[in-house]
Coordinates of C-alpha atoms in Angstrom, one line a residue:
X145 CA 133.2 59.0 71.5
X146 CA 131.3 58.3 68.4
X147 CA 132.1 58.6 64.4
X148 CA 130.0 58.2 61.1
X149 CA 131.4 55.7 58.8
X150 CA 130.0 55.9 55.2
X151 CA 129.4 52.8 52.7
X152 CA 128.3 52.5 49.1
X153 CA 124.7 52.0 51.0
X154 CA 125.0 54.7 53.5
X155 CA 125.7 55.6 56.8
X156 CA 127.0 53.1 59.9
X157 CA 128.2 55.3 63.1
X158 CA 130.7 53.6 65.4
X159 CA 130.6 54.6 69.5
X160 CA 132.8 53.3 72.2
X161 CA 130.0 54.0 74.7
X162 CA 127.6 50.9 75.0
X163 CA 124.7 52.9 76.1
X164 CA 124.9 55.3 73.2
X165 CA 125.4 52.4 70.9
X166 CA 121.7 50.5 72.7
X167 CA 119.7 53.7 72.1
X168 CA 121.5 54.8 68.2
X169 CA 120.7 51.1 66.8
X170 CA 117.4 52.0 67.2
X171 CA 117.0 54.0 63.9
X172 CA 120.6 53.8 62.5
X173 CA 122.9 50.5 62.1
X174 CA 125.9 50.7 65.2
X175 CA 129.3 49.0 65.3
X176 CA 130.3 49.0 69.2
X177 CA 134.0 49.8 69.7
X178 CA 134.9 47.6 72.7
X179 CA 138.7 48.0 73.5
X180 CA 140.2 44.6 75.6
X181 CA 140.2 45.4 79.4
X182 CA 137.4 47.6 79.5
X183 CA 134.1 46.7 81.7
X184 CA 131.8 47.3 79.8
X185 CA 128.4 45.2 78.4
X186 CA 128.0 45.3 74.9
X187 CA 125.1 43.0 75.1
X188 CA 122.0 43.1 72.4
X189 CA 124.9 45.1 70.2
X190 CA 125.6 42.5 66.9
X191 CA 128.8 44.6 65.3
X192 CA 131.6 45.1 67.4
X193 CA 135.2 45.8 66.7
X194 CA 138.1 46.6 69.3
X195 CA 139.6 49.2 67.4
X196 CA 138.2 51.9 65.2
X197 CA 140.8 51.0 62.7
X198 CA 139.4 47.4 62.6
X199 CA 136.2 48.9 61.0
X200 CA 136.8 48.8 57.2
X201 CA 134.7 49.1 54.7
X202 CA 133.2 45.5 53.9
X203 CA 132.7 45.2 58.1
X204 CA 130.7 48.4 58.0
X205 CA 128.8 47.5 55.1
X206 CA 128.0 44.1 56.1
X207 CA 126.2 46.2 59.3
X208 CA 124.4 48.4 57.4
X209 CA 123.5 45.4 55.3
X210 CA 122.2 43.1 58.3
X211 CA 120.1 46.4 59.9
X212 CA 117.9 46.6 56.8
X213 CA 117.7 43.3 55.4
X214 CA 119.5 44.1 52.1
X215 CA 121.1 41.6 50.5
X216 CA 125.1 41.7 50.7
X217 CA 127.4 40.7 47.9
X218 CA 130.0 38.4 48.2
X219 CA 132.4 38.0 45.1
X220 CA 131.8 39.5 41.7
X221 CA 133.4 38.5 38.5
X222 CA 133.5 38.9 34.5
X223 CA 132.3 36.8 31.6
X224 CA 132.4 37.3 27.6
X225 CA 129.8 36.5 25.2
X226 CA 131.0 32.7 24.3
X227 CA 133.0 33.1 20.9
X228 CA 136.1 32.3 20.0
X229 CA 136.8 34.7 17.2
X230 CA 135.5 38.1 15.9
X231 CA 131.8 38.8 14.0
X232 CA 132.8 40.1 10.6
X233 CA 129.2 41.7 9.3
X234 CA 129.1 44.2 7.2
X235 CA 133.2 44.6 6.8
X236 CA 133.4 45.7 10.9
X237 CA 135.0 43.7 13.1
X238 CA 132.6 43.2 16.6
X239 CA 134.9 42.5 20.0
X240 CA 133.3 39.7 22.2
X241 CA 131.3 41.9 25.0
X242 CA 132.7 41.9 28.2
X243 CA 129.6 41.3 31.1
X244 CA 129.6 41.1 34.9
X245 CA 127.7 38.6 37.3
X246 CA 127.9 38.9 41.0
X247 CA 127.0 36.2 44.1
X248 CA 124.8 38.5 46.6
X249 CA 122.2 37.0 49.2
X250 CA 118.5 36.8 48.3
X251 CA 116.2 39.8 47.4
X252 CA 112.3 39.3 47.6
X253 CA 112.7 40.6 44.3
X254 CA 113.5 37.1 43.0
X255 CA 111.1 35.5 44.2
X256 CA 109.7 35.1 40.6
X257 CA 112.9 34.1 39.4
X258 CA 113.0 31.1 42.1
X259 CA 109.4 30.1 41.0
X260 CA 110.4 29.8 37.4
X261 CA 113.3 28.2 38.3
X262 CA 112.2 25.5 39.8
X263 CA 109.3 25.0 37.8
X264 CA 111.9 24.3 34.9
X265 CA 111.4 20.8 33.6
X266 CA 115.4 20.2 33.6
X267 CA 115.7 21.5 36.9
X268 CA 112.8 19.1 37.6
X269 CA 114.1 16.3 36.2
X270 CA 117.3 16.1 38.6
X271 CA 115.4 17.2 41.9
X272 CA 116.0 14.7 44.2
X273 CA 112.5 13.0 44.9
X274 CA 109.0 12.5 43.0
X275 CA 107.0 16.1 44.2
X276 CA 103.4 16.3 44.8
X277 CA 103.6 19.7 43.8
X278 CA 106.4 21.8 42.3
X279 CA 105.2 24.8 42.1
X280 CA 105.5 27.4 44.8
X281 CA 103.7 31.0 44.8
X282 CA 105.7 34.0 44.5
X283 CA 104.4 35.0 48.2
X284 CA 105.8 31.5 49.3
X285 CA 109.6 32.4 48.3
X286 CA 109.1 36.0 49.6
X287 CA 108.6 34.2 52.8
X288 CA 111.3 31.9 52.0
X289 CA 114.2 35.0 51.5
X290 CA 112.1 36.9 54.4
X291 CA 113.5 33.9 56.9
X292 CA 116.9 33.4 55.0
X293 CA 117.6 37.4 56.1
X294 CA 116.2 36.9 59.7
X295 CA 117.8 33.4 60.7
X296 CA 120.5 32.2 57.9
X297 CA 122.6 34.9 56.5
X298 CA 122.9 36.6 59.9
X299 CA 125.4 33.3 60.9
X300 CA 127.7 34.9 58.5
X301 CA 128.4 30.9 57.3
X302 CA 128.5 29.6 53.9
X303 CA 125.2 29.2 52.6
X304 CA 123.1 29.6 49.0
X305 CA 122.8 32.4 47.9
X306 CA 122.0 34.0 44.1
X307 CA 123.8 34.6 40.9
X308 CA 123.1 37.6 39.3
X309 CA 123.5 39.7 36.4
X310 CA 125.4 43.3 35.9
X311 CA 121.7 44.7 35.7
X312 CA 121.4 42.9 39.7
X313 CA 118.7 40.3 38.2
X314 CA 119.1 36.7 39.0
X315 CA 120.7 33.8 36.8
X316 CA 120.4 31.4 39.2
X317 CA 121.2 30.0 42.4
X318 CA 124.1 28.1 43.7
X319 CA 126.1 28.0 47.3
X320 CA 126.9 25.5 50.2
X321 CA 125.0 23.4 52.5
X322 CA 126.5 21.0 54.8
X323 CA 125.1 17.3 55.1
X324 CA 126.1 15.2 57.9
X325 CA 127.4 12.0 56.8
X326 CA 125.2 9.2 55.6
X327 CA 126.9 5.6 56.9
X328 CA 124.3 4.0 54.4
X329 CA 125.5 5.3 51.4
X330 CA 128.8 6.1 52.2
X331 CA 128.7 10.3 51.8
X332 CA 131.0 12.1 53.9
X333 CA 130.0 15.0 56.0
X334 CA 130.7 18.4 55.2
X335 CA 129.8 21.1 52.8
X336 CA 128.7 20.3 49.7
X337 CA 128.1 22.6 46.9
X338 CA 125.1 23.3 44.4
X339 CA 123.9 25.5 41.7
X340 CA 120.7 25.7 39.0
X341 CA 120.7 28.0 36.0
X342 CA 117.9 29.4 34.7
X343 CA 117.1 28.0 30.9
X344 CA 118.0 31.6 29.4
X345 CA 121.5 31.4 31.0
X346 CA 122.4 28.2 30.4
X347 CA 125.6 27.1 28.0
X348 CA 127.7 30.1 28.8
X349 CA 129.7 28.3 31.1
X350 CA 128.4 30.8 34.2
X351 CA 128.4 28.5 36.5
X352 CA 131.2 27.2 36.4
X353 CA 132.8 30.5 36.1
X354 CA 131.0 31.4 39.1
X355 CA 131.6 28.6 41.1
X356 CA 135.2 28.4 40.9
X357 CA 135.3 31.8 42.3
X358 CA 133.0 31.0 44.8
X359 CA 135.3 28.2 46.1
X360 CA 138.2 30.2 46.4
X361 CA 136.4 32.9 48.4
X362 CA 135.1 29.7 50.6
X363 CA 138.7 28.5 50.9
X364 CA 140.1 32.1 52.1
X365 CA 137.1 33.3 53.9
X366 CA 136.3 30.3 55.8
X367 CA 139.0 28.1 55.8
X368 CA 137.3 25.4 54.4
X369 CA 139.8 22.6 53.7
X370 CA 137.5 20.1 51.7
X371 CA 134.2 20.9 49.8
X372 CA 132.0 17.6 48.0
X373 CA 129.5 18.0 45.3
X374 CA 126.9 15.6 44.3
X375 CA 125.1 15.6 41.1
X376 CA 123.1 12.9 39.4
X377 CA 124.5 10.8 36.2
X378 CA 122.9 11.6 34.2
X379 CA 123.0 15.5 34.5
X380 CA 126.0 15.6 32.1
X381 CA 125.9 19.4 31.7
X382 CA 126.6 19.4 36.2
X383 CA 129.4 16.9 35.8
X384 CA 131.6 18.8 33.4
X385 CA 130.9 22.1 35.4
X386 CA 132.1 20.2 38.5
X387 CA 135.4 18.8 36.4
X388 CA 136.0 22.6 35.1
X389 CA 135.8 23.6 38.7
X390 CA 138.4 21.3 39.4
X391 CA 136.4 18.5 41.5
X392 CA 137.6 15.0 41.5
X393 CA 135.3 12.1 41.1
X394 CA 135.2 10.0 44.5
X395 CA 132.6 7.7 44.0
X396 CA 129.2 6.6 42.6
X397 CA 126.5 6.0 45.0
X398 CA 123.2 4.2 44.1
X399 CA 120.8 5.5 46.3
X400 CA 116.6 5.6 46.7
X401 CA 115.5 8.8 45.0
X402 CA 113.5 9.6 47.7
X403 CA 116.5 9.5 50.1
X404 CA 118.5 11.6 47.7
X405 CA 120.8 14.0 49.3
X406 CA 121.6 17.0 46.8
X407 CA 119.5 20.0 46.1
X408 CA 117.2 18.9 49.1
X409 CA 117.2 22.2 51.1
X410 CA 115.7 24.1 48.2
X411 CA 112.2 24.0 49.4
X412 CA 110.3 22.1 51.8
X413 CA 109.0 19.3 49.7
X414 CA 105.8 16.9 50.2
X415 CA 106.8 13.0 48.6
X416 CA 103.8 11.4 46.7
X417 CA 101.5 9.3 49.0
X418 CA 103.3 5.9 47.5
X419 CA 106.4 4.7 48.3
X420 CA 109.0 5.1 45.8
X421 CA 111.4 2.3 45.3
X422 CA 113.6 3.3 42.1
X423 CA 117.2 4.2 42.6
X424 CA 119.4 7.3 41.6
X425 CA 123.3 6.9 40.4
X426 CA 124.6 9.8 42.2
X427 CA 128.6 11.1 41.3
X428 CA 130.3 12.1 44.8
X429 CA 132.7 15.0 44.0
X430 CA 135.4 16.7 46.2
X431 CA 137.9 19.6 45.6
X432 CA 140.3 20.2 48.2
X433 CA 141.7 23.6 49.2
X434 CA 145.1 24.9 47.6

């Protein structure tokens, strides 16, 4: 038996037969209807569901999503144009504009927006080791999202992803990444969140906005019971988006800046040929799950 299932993208077809399921995902995304007791192989079929009601909406778009590499959005959320009363010009009163941002996965379309990013000297300034080079081509982050889409979001675990506009284009970048535990310094394992801002968005309180939202899809979607954050001292514009998330300070943690822990999985990063011996105050954060 088979059915078409439509999304917002287009079209995913369910089948209970895992034959007809091998040879359709070979030009059309398949969700494989495997009802308990049944012997029948569904390997080399990713989507599978035991019941055709199981299949709603976000399952079949997250299909059609993983079959062509699109990037799949994961909360969405509103913000206002920061002012706390009405514009008076010109005798006409102007209402604060209502905007929306969304958290999706990658696109190679923002692979500039990644370059200038991270070329910005206050992102700079709190990366977590000297660089021998910053800079990274556009091509270079293309590949990057290309191997986030074919080996990382296909885990379906929390990860980083991208903050974007209502127009789709990116503000910046902020998810999880889990650290094992460091008996040195004294940071716990488990998953620890991040964000950057690009300079045009910053001071809108976005990202806090954004995270908070983030960690309660976190919380509901995976269960998480704990999540840390670490950000450096001195990055007083991180700390008070981590208090208005509702983190709790732990701990400080004086650490080598070239063992620094947060913000490390950005890119794959070459230290300067001598050794660096100056320290980094680091602010352990954790928010635990309501």
């Amino acid at each position: 038996m088979k059915k078409t299932k439509m999304t917002e993208k287009g079209e995913v077809v369910l089948t209970d037969s895992p034959e007809e399921a091998r040879t359709l995902q070979k030009s059309i995304p398949v969700i494989g209807i495997c009802t308990p007791g049944q012997d029948k192989s569904w390997s080399g079929i990713s989507f599978l569901a035991e019941d055709w009601e199981d299949v709603d909406d976000e399952y079949a778009e997250l299909a059609y999503c993983r079959y062509y590499h699109l990037p799949r959005v994961l909360v969405c959320g509103e913000w206002s144009v920061v002012s706390e009363q009405k514009l008076v010009i010109g005798g006409q009163n102007f209402e604060e504009q209502t905007h929306t941002w969304l958290i999706r996965e990658a696109d190679k379309k923002d692979a500039k927006a990644f370059e200038t990013l991270y070329n910005d000297d206050e992102v700079k300034r709190f990366l977590p080791y000297p660089l021998e080079k910053q800079a990274q081509t556009c091509k270079d982050w293309e590949d990057w999202i290309k191997s986030l889409h074919q080996y990382v979001y296909p885990s379906e675990e929390p990860s980083m992803w991208v903050l974007a506009d209502e127009n789709d284009d990116m503000i910046g970048r902020i998810g999880l990444e889990y650290k094992e535990k460091d008996e040195e310094s004294g940071i716990p394992s488990g998953y620890y969140l991040g964000y950057a801002i690009l300079p045009k968005w910053r001071k809108k309180g976005l990202a806090a906005k954004a995270a908070s939202r983030l960690l309660k899809y976190c919380f509901e979607y995976w269960q998480l019971k704990e999540v840390y954050l670490l950000c450096s001292s001195e990055n007083m514009a991180s700390v008070k988006t981590a208090l208005a998330c509702g983190f709790t300070k732990m701990s400080s943690i004086e650490v080598p800046i070239q063992n620094s822990v947060f913000l490390q999985d950005i890119v794959e990063h070459c230290l300067n040929d001598r050794a660096c011996v100056s320290t980094s105050l680091l602010f352990l954060f954790a928010r635990k799950a309501l």
